[in-house]
Amino acid sequence: MPLPEVDADPGVRRQILADAPELMVVAFRFQDGAEGKPHHHPHVQSTFVQSGRFRFTVAGETRELGPGDSLVVPPDAVHGCTCLEAGTLIDNFTPRRDDFL
């Protein structure tokens, strides 16, 4: 059962959709121009663009993604994004991001 949305960054809302110790599914809803600040974590992360357009930088490589696109972020890789057109990202983390609970 999804948990309530919470503020993640200015213009970004986060909602845990499902979780188990081995996996977590999270929706991030971005307003135009909002940023997922550069950060890193020990989890493998996959990101699916449900809607909107985003400029991602992962380990120094930048690319633009739109609806239906996806990418994988390796453990400890510095990554972040800028929302170019309001939309939603669906992220999967393995193992679960206990810091989100």
PDB file of N, CA and C in Angstrom:
ATOM      1  N   MET A   1       0.844  -1.177   0.000  1.00  0.00           N
ATOM      2  CA  MET A   1       0.000   0.000   0.000  1.00  0.00           C
ATOM      3  C   MET A   1       0.893   1.245   0.000  1.00  0.00           C
ATOM      4  N   PRO A   2       0.647   2.188  -0.912  1.00  0.00           N
ATOM      5  CA  PRO A   2       1.475   3.394  -0.973  1.00  0.00           C
ATOM      6  C   PRO A   2       1.397   4.206   0.322  1.00  0.00           C
ATOM      7  N   LEU A   3       2.502   4.843   0.640  1.00  0.00           N
ATOM      8  CA  LEU A   3       2.548   5.756   1.781  1.00  0.00           C
ATOM      9  C   LEU A   3       2.211   7.167   1.300  1.00  0.00           C
ATOM     10  N   PRO A   4       1.911   8.103   2.197  1.00  0.00           N
ATOM     11  CA  PRO A   4       1.626   9.481   1.785  1.00  0.00           C
ATOM     12  C   PRO A   4       2.830  10.132   1.104  1.00  0.00           C
ATOM     13  N   GLU A   5       2.570  11.092   0.233  1.00  0.00           N
ATOM     14  CA  GLU A   5       3.644  11.859  -0.393  1.00  0.00           C
ATOM     15  C   GLU A   5       4.305  12.756   0.641  1.00  0.00           C
ATOM     16  N   VAL A   6       5.615  12.962   0.454  1.00  0.00           N
ATOM     17  CA  VAL A   6       6.372  13.884   1.308  1.00  0.00           C
ATOM     18  C   VAL A   6       7.240  14.760   0.414  1.00  0.00           C
ATOM     19  N   ASP A   7       7.657  15.917   0.927  1.00  0.00           N
ATOM     20  CA  ASP A   7       8.581  16.778   0.192  1.00  0.00           C
ATOM     21  C   ASP A   7       9.956  16.133   0.184  1.00  0.00           C
ATOM     22  N   ALA A   8      10.581  16.083  -0.994  1.00  0.00           N
ATOM     23  CA  ALA A   8      11.925  15.528  -1.122  1.00  0.00           C
ATOM     24  C   ALA A   8      12.948  16.642  -1.332  1.00  0.00           C
ATOM     25  N   ASP A   9      12.685  17.526  -2.255  1.00  0.00           N
ATOM     26  CA  ASP A   9      13.488  18.704  -2.577  1.00  0.00           C
ATOM     27  C   ASP A   9      12.490  19.770  -2.994  1.00  0.00           C
ATOM     28  N   PRO A  10      12.900  21.050  -3.106  1.00  0.00           N
ATOM     29  CA  PRO A  10      11.952  22.064  -3.584  1.00  0.00           C
ATOM     30  C   PRO A  10      11.376  21.661  -4.950  1.00  0.00           C
ATOM     31  N   GLY A  11      10.047  21.604  -5.024  1.00  0.00           N
ATOM     32  CA  GLY A  11       9.379  21.244  -6.275  1.00  0.00           C
ATOM     33  C   GLY A  11       9.341  19.759  -6.556  1.00  0.00           C
ATOM     34  N   VAL A  12       9.742  18.932  -5.582  1.00  0.00           N
ATOM     35  CA  VAL A  12       9.779  17.476  -5.768  1.00  0.00           C
ATOM     36  C   VAL A  12       9.042  16.807  -4.605  1.00  0.00           C
ATOM     37  N   ARG A  13       8.102  15.919  -4.947  1.00  0.00           N
ATOM     38  CA  ARG A  13       7.384  15.125  -3.949  1.00  0.00           C
ATOM     39  C   ARG A  13       7.762  13.662  -4.129  1.00  0.00           C
ATOM     40  N   ARG A  14       7.882  12.942  -3.016  1.00  0.00           N
ATOM     41  CA  ARG A  14       8.278  11.532  -3.027  1.00  0.00           C
ATOM     42  C   ARG A  14       7.172  10.697  -2.393  1.00  0.00           C
ATOM     43  N   GLN A  15       6.864   9.544  -3.036  1.00  0.00           N
ATOM     44  CA  GLN A  15       5.876   8.628  -2.474  1.00  0.00           C
ATOM     45  C   GLN A  15       6.374   7.199  -2.612  1.00  0.00           C
ATOM     46  N   ILE A  16       6.491   6.504  -1.484  1.00  0.00           N
ATOM     47  CA  ILE A  16       6.855   5.091  -1.508  1.00  0.00           C
ATOM     48  C   ILE A  16       5.627   4.314  -1.966  1.00  0.00           C
ATOM     49  N   LEU A  17       5.782   3.566  -3.053  1.00  0.00           N
ATOM     50  CA  LEU A  17       4.670   2.794  -3.612  1.00  0.00           C
ATOM     51  C   LEU A  17       4.639   1.378  -3.070  1.00  0.00           C
ATOM     52  N   ALA A  18       5.809   0.787  -2.849  1.00  0.00           N
ATOM     53  CA  ALA A  18       5.910  -0.584  -2.327  1.00  0.00           C
ATOM     54  C   ALA A  18       7.322  -0.776  -1.797  1.00  0.00           C
ATOM     55  N   ASP A  19       7.457  -1.658  -0.791  1.00  0.00           N
ATOM     56  CA  ASP A  19       8.798  -1.932  -0.300  1.00  0.00           C
ATOM     57  C   ASP A  19       8.859  -3.271   0.411  1.00  0.00           C
ATOM     58  N   ALA A  20      10.047  -3.811   0.381  1.00  0.00           N
ATOM     59  CA  ALA A  20      10.444  -5.010   1.106  1.00  0.00           C
ATOM     60  C   ALA A  20      11.922  -4.803   1.422  1.00  0.00           C
ATOM     61  N   PRO A  21      12.502  -5.569   2.307  1.00  0.00           N
ATOM     62  CA  PRO A  21      13.921  -5.342   2.612  1.00  0.00           C
ATOM     63  C   PRO A  21      14.830  -5.379   1.376  1.00  0.00           C
ATOM     64  N   GLU A  22      14.456  -6.158   0.371  1.00  0.00           N
ATOM     65  CA  GLU A  22      15.299  -6.321  -0.819  1.00  0.00           C
ATOM     66  C   GLU A  22      15.029  -5.295  -1.921  1.00  0.00           C
ATOM     67  N   LEU A  23      13.899  -4.580  -1.858  1.00  0.00           N
ATOM     68  CA  LEU A  23      13.490  -3.721  -2.978  1.00  0.00           C
ATOM     69  C   LEU A  23      12.542  -2.635  -2.498  1.00  0.00           C
ATOM     70  N   MET A  24      12.641  -1.445  -3.134  1.00  0.00           N
ATOM     71  CA  MET A  24      11.710  -0.355  -2.852  1.00  0.00           C
ATOM     72  C   MET A  24      11.342   0.312  -4.171  1.00  0.00           C
ATOM     73  N   VAL A  25      10.052   0.610  -4.345  1.00  0.00           N
ATOM     74  CA  VAL A  25       9.537   1.313  -5.528  1.00  0.00           C
ATOM     75  C   VAL A  25       9.014   2.668  -5.061  1.00  0.00           C
ATOM     76  N   VAL A  26       9.505   3.741  -5.712  1.00  0.00           N
ATOM     77  CA  VAL A  26       9.203   5.096  -5.261  1.00  0.00           C
ATOM     78  C   VAL A  26       8.838   5.969  -6.466  1.00  0.00           C
ATOM     79  N   ALA A  27       7.774   6.766  -6.320  1.00  0.00           N
ATOM     80  CA  ALA A  27       7.413   7.765  -7.327  1.00  0.00           C
ATOM     81  C   ALA A  27       7.959   9.117  -6.883  1.00  0.00           C
ATOM     82  N   PHE A  28       8.612   9.824  -7.809  1.00  0.00           N
ATOM     83  CA  PHE A  28       9.059  11.188  -7.582  1.00  0.00           C
ATOM     84  C   PHE A  28       8.310  12.076  -8.564  1.00  0.00           C
ATOM     85  N   ARG A  29       7.556  13.054  -8.056  1.00  0.00           N
ATOM     86  CA  ARG A  29       6.769  13.958  -8.892  1.00  0.00           C
ATOM     87  C   ARG A  29       7.442  15.334  -8.887  1.00  0.00           C
ATOM     88  N   PHE A  30       7.854  15.778 -10.084  1.00  0.00           N
ATOM     89  CA  PHE A  30       8.636  16.997 -10.254  1.00  0.00           C
ATOM     90  C   PHE A  30       7.821  18.107 -10.912  1.00  0.00           C
ATOM     91  N   GLN A  31       8.019  19.327 -10.435  1.00  0.00           N
ATOM     92  CA  GLN A  31       7.521  20.519 -11.113  1.00  0.00           C
ATOM     93  C   GLN A  31       8.593  20.982 -12.102  1.00  0.00           C
ATOM     94  N   ASP A  32       8.184  21.771 -13.106  1.00  0.00           N
ATOM     95  CA  ASP A  32       9.146  22.331 -14.063  1.00  0.00           C
ATOM     96  C   ASP A  32      10.301  22.995 -13.330  1.00  0.00           C
ATOM     97  N   GLY A  33      11.518  22.694 -13.748  1.00  0.00           N
ATOM     98  CA  GLY A  33      12.703  23.340 -13.211  1.00  0.00           C
ATOM     99  C   GLY A  33      13.211  22.781 -11.901  1.00  0.00           C
ATOM    100  N   ALA A  34      12.447  21.894 -11.269  1.00  0.00           N
ATOM    101  CA  ALA A  34      12.890  21.307  -9.994  1.00  0.00           C
ATOM    102  C   ALA A  34      14.107  20.415 -10.231  1.00  0.00           C
ATOM    103  N   GLU A  35      14.899  20.251  -9.196  1.00  0.00           N
ATOM    104  CA  GLU A  35      16.121  19.453  -9.308  1.00  0.00           C
ATOM    105  C   GLU A  35      16.166  18.343  -8.271  1.00  0.00           C
ATOM    106  N   GLY A  36      16.668  17.212  -8.710  1.00  0.00           N
ATOM    107  CA  GLY A  36      17.103  16.166  -7.799  1.00  0.00           C
ATOM    108  C   GLY A  36      18.587  16.435  -7.602  1.00  0.00           C
ATOM    109  N   LYS A  37      18.947  17.022  -6.486  1.00  0.00           N
ATOM    110  CA  LYS A  37      20.333  17.452  -6.249  1.00  0.00           C
ATOM    111  C   LYS A  37      21.315  16.289  -6.383  1.00  0.00           C
ATOM    112  N   PRO A  38      22.515  16.553  -6.894  1.00  0.00           N
ATOM    113  CA  PRO A  38      23.520  15.491  -7.004  1.00  0.00           C
ATOM    114  C   PRO A  38      23.756  14.811  -5.650  1.00  0.00           C
ATOM    115  N   HIS A  39      23.779  13.496  -5.675  1.00  0.00           N
ATOM    116  CA  HIS A  39      23.961  12.701  -4.464  1.00  0.00           C
ATOM    117  C   HIS A  39      24.441  11.307  -4.855  1.00  0.00           C
ATOM    118  N   HIS A  40      24.727  10.487  -3.875  1.00  0.00           N
ATOM    119  CA  HIS A  40      25.090   9.093  -4.142  1.00  0.00           C
ATOM    120  C   HIS A  40      24.617   8.256  -2.969  1.00  0.00           C
ATOM    121  N   HIS A  41      24.490   6.975  -3.183  1.00  0.00           N
ATOM    122  CA  HIS A  41      24.062   6.030  -2.148  1.00  0.00           C
ATOM    123  C   HIS A  41      24.539   4.639  -2.561  1.00  0.00           C
ATOM    124  N   PRO A  42      24.560   3.702  -1.630  1.00  0.00           N
ATOM    125  CA  PRO A  42      25.086   2.368  -1.936  1.00  0.00           C
ATOM    126  C   PRO A  42      24.116   1.461  -2.690  1.00  0.00           C
ATOM    127  N   HIS A  43      22.916   1.951  -2.980  1.00  0.00           N
ATOM    128  CA  HIS A  43      21.890   1.136  -3.624  1.00  0.00           C
ATOM    129  C   HIS A  43      22.020   1.167  -5.149  1.00  0.00           C
ATOM    130  N   VAL A  44      21.664   0.067  -5.801  1.00  0.00           N
ATOM    131  CA  VAL A  44      21.448   0.094  -7.247  1.00  0.00           C
ATOM    132  C   VAL A  44      20.090   0.756  -7.449  1.00  0.00           C
ATOM    133  N   GLN A  45      19.997   1.663  -8.415  1.00  0.00           N
ATOM    134  CA  GLN A  45      18.757   2.387  -8.685  1.00  0.00           C
ATOM    135  C   GLN A  45      18.414   2.269 -10.156  1.00  0.00           C
ATOM    136  N   SER A  46      17.173   1.928 -10.448  1.00  0.00           N
ATOM    137  CA  SER A  46      16.692   2.047 -11.822  1.00  0.00           C
ATOM    138  C   SER A  46      15.637   3.145 -11.826  1.00  0.00           C
ATOM    139  N   THR A  47      15.646   3.958 -12.870  1.00  0.00           N
ATOM    140  CA  THR A  47      14.705   5.066 -13.002  1.00  0.00           C
ATOM    141  C   THR A  47      13.955   4.914 -14.310  1.00  0.00           C
ATOM    142  N   PHE A  48      12.632   5.001 -14.240  1.00  0.00           N
ATOM    143  CA  PHE A  48      11.750   4.953 -15.404  1.00  0.00           C
ATOM    144  C   PHE A  48      11.009   6.275 -15.476  1.00  0.00           C
ATOM    145  N   VAL A  49      11.036   6.932 -16.645  1.00  0.00           N
ATOM    146  CA  VAL A  49      10.324   8.195 -16.828  1.00  0.00           C
ATOM    147  C   VAL A  49       8.888   7.873 -17.223  1.00  0.00           C
ATOM    148  N   GLN A  50       7.975   8.064 -16.275  1.00  0.00           N
ATOM    149  CA  GLN A  50       6.558   7.832 -16.551  1.00  0.00           C
ATOM    150  C   GLN A  50       5.987   8.974 -17.385  1.00  0.00           C
ATOM    151  N   SER A  51       6.400  10.214 -17.060  1.00  0.00           N
ATOM    152  CA  SER A  51       5.942  11.388 -17.794  1.00  0.00           C
ATOM    153  C   SER A  51       6.939  12.513 -17.589  1.00  0.00           C
ATOM    154  N   GLY A  52       6.897  13.519 -18.462  1.00  0.00           N
ATOM    155  CA  GLY A  52       7.784  14.667 -18.367  1.00  0.00           C
ATOM    156  C   GLY A  52       9.096  14.457 -19.105  1.00  0.00           C
ATOM    157  N   ARG A  53       9.998  15.442 -18.959  1.00  0.00           N
ATOM    158  CA  ARG A  53      11.328  15.370 -19.570  1.00  0.00           C
ATOM    159  C   ARG A  53      12.349  15.769 -18.518  1.00  0.00           C
ATOM    160  N   PHE A  54      13.478  15.065 -18.519  1.00  0.00           N
ATOM    161  CA  PHE A  54      14.492  15.249 -17.489  1.00  0.00           C
ATOM    162  C   PHE A  54      15.880  15.209 -18.103  1.00  0.00           C
ATOM    163  N   ARG A  55      16.791  16.023 -17.541  1.00  0.00           N
ATOM    164  CA  ARG A  55      18.210  15.955 -17.892  1.00  0.00           C
ATOM    165  C   ARG A  55      18.910  15.296 -16.703  1.00  0.00           C
ATOM    166  N   PHE A  56      19.463  14.126 -16.944  1.00  0.00           N
ATOM    167  CA  PHE A  56      20.148  13.354 -15.903  1.00  0.00           C
ATOM    168  C   PHE A  56      21.647  13.433 -16.094  1.00  0.00           C
ATOM    169  N   THR A  57      22.362  13.501 -14.983  1.00  0.00           N
ATOM    170  CA  THR A  57      23.806  13.328 -14.997  1.00  0.00           C
ATOM    171  C   THR A  57      24.116  12.181 -14.040  1.00  0.00           C
ATOM    172  N   VAL A  58      24.794  11.156 -14.572  1.00  0.00           N
ATOM    173  CA  VAL A  58      25.179   9.987 -13.785  1.00  0.00           C
ATOM    174  C   VAL A  58      26.669   9.758 -14.005  1.00  0.00           C
ATOM    175  N   ALA A  59      27.426   9.839 -12.935  1.00  0.00           N
ATOM    176  CA  ALA A  59      28.880   9.625 -12.998  1.00  0.00           C
ATOM    177  C   ALA A  59      29.527  10.479 -14.087  1.00  0.00           C
ATOM    178  N   GLY A  60      29.090  11.744 -14.188  1.00  0.00           N
ATOM    179  CA  GLY A  60      29.675  12.683 -15.140  1.00  0.00           C
ATOM    180  C   GLY A  60      29.111  12.631 -16.539  1.00  0.00           C
ATOM    181  N   GLU A  61      28.244  11.676 -16.853  1.00  0.00           N
ATOM    182  CA  GLU A  61      27.639  11.561 -18.179  1.00  0.00           C
ATOM    183  C   GLU A  61      26.216  12.136 -18.148  1.00  0.00           C
ATOM    184  N   THR A  62      25.917  13.053 -19.071  1.00  0.00           N
ATOM    185  CA  THR A  62      24.615  13.720 -19.100  1.00  0.00           C
ATOM    186  C   THR A  62      23.811  13.261 -20.304  1.00  0.00           C
ATOM    187  N   ARG A  63      22.509  13.024 -20.054  1.00  0.00           N
ATOM    188  CA  ARG A  63      21.604  12.675 -21.146  1.00  0.00           C
ATOM    189  C   ARG A  63      20.201  13.122 -20.802  1.00  0.00           C
ATOM    190  N   GLU A  64      19.398  13.340 -21.834  1.00  0.00           N
ATOM    191  CA  GLU A  64      18.014  13.771 -21.673  1.00  0.00           C
ATOM    192  C   GLU A  64      17.087  12.577 -21.881  1.00  0.00           C
ATOM    193  N   LEU A  65      16.114  12.441 -20.981  1.00  0.00           N
ATOM    194  CA  LEU A  65      15.166  11.333 -21.047  1.00  0.00           C
ATOM    195  C   LEU A  65      13.739  11.853 -21.053  1.00  0.00           C
ATOM    196  N   GLY A  66      12.861  11.102 -21.739  1.00  0.00           N
ATOM    197  CA  GLY A  66      11.443  11.429 -21.793  1.00  0.00           C
ATOM    198  C   GLY A  66      10.606  10.204 -21.500  1.00  0.00           C
ATOM    199  N   PRO A  67       9.290  10.313 -21.664  1.00  0.00           N
ATOM    200  CA  PRO A  67       8.386   9.222 -21.324  1.00  0.00           C
ATOM    201  C   PRO A  67       8.802   7.891 -21.954  1.00  0.00           C
ATOM    202  N   GLY A  68       8.853   6.856 -21.117  1.00  0.00           N
ATOM    203  CA  GLY A  68       9.222   5.520 -21.572  1.00  0.00           C
ATOM    204  C   GLY A  68      10.704   5.217 -21.495  1.00  0.00           C
ATOM    205  N   ASP A  69      11.535   6.240 -21.279  1.00  0.00           N
ATOM    206  CA  ASP A  69      12.978   6.021 -21.161  1.00  0.00           C
ATOM    207  C   ASP A  69      13.333   5.573 -19.743  1.00  0.00           C
ATOM    208  N   SER A  70      14.492   4.922 -19.626  1.00  0.00           N
ATOM    209  CA  SER A  70      14.947   4.476 -18.313  1.00  0.00           C
ATOM    210  C   SER A  70      16.467   4.458 -18.269  1.00  0.00           C
ATOM    211  N   LEU A  71      16.991   4.346 -17.061  1.00  0.00           N
ATOM    212  CA  LEU A  71      18.435   4.228 -16.864  1.00  0.00           C
ATOM    213  C   LEU A  71      18.684   3.504 -15.551  1.00  0.00           C
ATOM    214  N   VAL A  72      19.916   3.028 -15.395  1.00  0.00           N
ATOM    215  CA  VAL A  72      20.342   2.384 -14.159  1.00  0.00           C
ATOM    216  C   VAL A  72      21.496   3.191 -13.581  1.00  0.00           C
ATOM    217  N   VAL A  73      21.418   3.438 -12.282  1.00  0.00           N
ATOM    218  CA  VAL A  73      22.474   4.138 -11.556  1.00  0.00           C
ATOM    219  C   VAL A  73      23.222   3.093 -10.724  1.00  0.00           C
ATOM    220  N   PRO A  74      24.518   2.908 -10.987  1.00  0.00           N
ATOM    221  CA  PRO A  74      25.295   1.940 -10.201  1.00  0.00           C
ATOM    222  C   PRO A  74      25.458   2.397  -8.747  1.00  0.00           C
ATOM    223  N   PRO A  75      25.778   1.486  -7.854  1.00  0.00           N
ATOM    224  CA  PRO A  75      26.015   1.862  -6.460  1.00  0.00           C
ATOM    225  C   PRO A  75      27.100   2.928  -6.350  1.00  0.00           C
ATOM    226  N   ASP A  76      26.850   3.914  -5.509  1.00  0.00           N
ATOM    227  CA  ASP A  76      27.791   4.987  -5.170  1.00  0.00           C
ATOM    228  C   ASP A  76      28.117   5.951  -6.306  1.00  0.00           C
ATOM    229  N   ALA A  77      27.438   5.849  -7.454  1.00  0.00           N
ATOM    230  CA  ALA A  77      27.656   6.806  -8.542  1.00  0.00           C
ATOM    231  C   ALA A  77      26.961   8.130  -8.193  1.00  0.00           C
ATOM    232  N   VAL A  78      27.674   9.236  -8.348  1.00  0.00           N
ATOM    233  CA  VAL A  78      27.059  10.543  -8.130  1.00  0.00           C
ATOM    234  C   VAL A  78      26.084  10.788  -9.274  1.00  0.00           C
ATOM    235  N   HIS A  79      24.844  11.167  -8.923  1.00  0.00           N
ATOM    236  CA  HIS A  79      23.808  11.374  -9.938  1.00  0.00           C
ATOM    237  C   HIS A  79      22.807  12.420  -9.464  1.00  0.00           C
ATOM    238  N   GLY A  80      22.130  13.021 -10.422  1.00  0.00           N
ATOM    239  CA  GLY A  80      21.099  14.011 -10.152  1.00  0.00           C
ATOM    240  C   GLY A  80      20.371  14.314 -11.440  1.00  0.00           C
ATOM    241  N   CYS A  81      19.313  15.127 -11.342  1.00  0.00           N
ATOM    242  CA  CYS A  81      18.562  15.463 -12.546  1.00  0.00           C
ATOM    243  C   CYS A  81      17.928  16.839 -12.411  1.00  0.00           C
ATOM    244  N   THR A  82      17.587  17.405 -13.567  1.00  0.00           N
ATOM    245  CA  THR A  82      16.821  18.642 -13.651  1.00  0.00           C
ATOM    246  C   THR A  82      15.573  18.340 -14.457  1.00  0.00           C
ATOM    247  N   CYS A  83      14.431  18.772 -13.952  1.00  0.00           N
ATOM    248  CA  CYS A  83      13.167  18.552 -14.645  1.00  0.00           C
ATOM    249  C   CYS A  83      12.982  19.632 -15.705  1.00  0.00           C
ATOM    250  N   LEU A  84      12.892  19.233 -16.962  1.00  0.00           N
ATOM    251  CA  LEU A  84      12.710  20.154 -18.076  1.00  0.00           C
ATOM    252  C   LEU A  84      11.230  20.368 -18.394  1.00  0.00           C
ATOM    253  N   GLU A  85      10.418  19.382 -18.048  1.00  0.00           N
ATOM    254  CA  GLU A  85       8.960  19.433 -18.250  1.00  0.00           C
ATOM    255  C   GLU A  85       8.343  18.599 -17.128  1.00  0.00           C
ATOM    256  N   ALA A  86       7.428  19.186 -16.371  1.00  0.00           N
ATOM    257  CA  ALA A  86       6.864  18.522 -15.183  1.00  0.00           C
ATOM    258  C   ALA A  86       6.516  17.070 -15.472  1.00  0.00           C
ATOM    259  N   GLY A  87       6.812  16.201 -14.507  1.00  0.00           N
ATOM    260  CA  GLY A  87       6.535  14.790 -14.726  1.00  0.00           C
ATOM    261  C   GLY A  87       6.866  13.937 -13.526  1.00  0.00           C
ATOM    262  N   THR A  88       6.789  12.627 -13.746  1.00  0.00           N
ATOM    263  CA  THR A  88       6.963  11.647 -12.675  1.00  0.00           C
ATOM    264  C   THR A  88       8.012  10.615 -13.061  1.00  0.00           C
ATOM    265  N   LEU A  89       8.892  10.340 -12.111  1.00  0.00           N
ATOM    266  CA  LEU A  89       9.872   9.266 -12.238  1.00  0.00           C
ATOM    267  C   LEU A  89       9.457   8.134 -11.311  1.00  0.00           C
ATOM    268  N   ILE A  90       9.606   6.901 -11.783  1.00  0.00           N
ATOM    269  CA  ILE A  90       9.401   5.729 -10.943  1.00  0.00           C
ATOM    270  C   ILE A  90      10.775   5.099 -10.734  1.00  0.00           C
ATOM    271  N   ASP A  91      11.232   5.126  -9.487  1.00  0.00           N
ATOM    272  CA  ASP A  91      12.561   4.608  -9.134  1.00  0.00           C
ATOM    273  C   ASP A  91      12.422   3.312  -8.356  1.00  0.00           C
ATOM    274  N   ASN A  92      13.322   2.393  -8.642  1.00  0.00           N
ATOM    275  CA  ASN A  92      13.434   1.143  -7.887  1.00  0.00           C
ATOM    276  C   ASN A  92      14.816   1.131  -7.254  1.00  0.00           C
ATOM    277  N   PHE A  93      14.867   0.763  -5.984  1.00  0.00           N
ATOM    278  CA  PHE A  93      16.130   0.690  -5.246  1.00  0.00           C
ATOM    279  C   PHE A  93      16.293  -0.711  -4.687  1.00  0.00           C
ATOM    280  N   THR A  94      17.515  -1.229  -4.808  1.00  0.00           N
ATOM    281  CA  THR A  94      17.829  -2.496  -4.168  1.00  0.00           C
ATOM    282  C   THR A  94      19.157  -2.363  -3.454  1.00  0.00           C
ATOM    283  N   PRO A  95      19.241  -2.679  -2.172  1.00  0.00           N
ATOM    284  CA  PRO A  95      18.111  -3.002  -1.311  1.00  0.00           C
ATOM    285  C   PRO A  95      17.269  -1.758  -1.024  1.00  0.00           C
ATOM    286  N   ARG A  96      16.265  -1.905  -0.179  1.00  0.00           N
ATOM    287  CA  ARG A  96      15.351  -0.824   0.199  1.00  0.00           C
ATOM    288  C   ARG A  96      16.129   0.368   0.758  1.00  0.00           C
ATOM    289  N   ARG A  97      15.643   1.583   0.470  1.00  0.00           N
ATOM    290  CA  ARG A  97      16.180   2.819   1.046  1.00  0.00           C
ATOM    291  C   ARG A  97      15.563   3.042   2.415  1.00  0.00           C
ATOM    292  N   ASP A  98      16.164   2.502   3.452  1.00  0.00           N
ATOM    293  CA  ASP A  98      15.611   2.657   4.793  1.00  0.00           C
ATOM    294  C   ASP A  98      15.568   4.117   5.222  1.00  0.00           C
ATOM    295  N   ASP A  99      16.433   4.974   4.640  1.00  0.00           N
ATOM    296  CA  ASP A  99      16.407   6.406   4.997  1.00  0.00           C
ATOM    297  C   ASP A  99      15.143   7.088   4.503  1.00  0.00           C
ATOM    298  N   PHE A 100      14.364   6.465   3.614  1.00  0.00           N
ATOM    299  CA  PHE A 100      13.099   7.034   3.133  1.00  0.00           C
ATOM    300  C   PHE A 100      11.939   6.698   4.048  1.00  0.00           C
ATOM    301  N   LEU A 101      12.115   5.732   4.926  1.00  0.00           N
ATOM    302  CA  LEU A 101      11.008   5.296   5.798  1.00  0.00           C
ATOM    303  C   LEU A 101      10.862   6.199   7.014  1.00  0.00           C
TER     304      LEU A 101
END
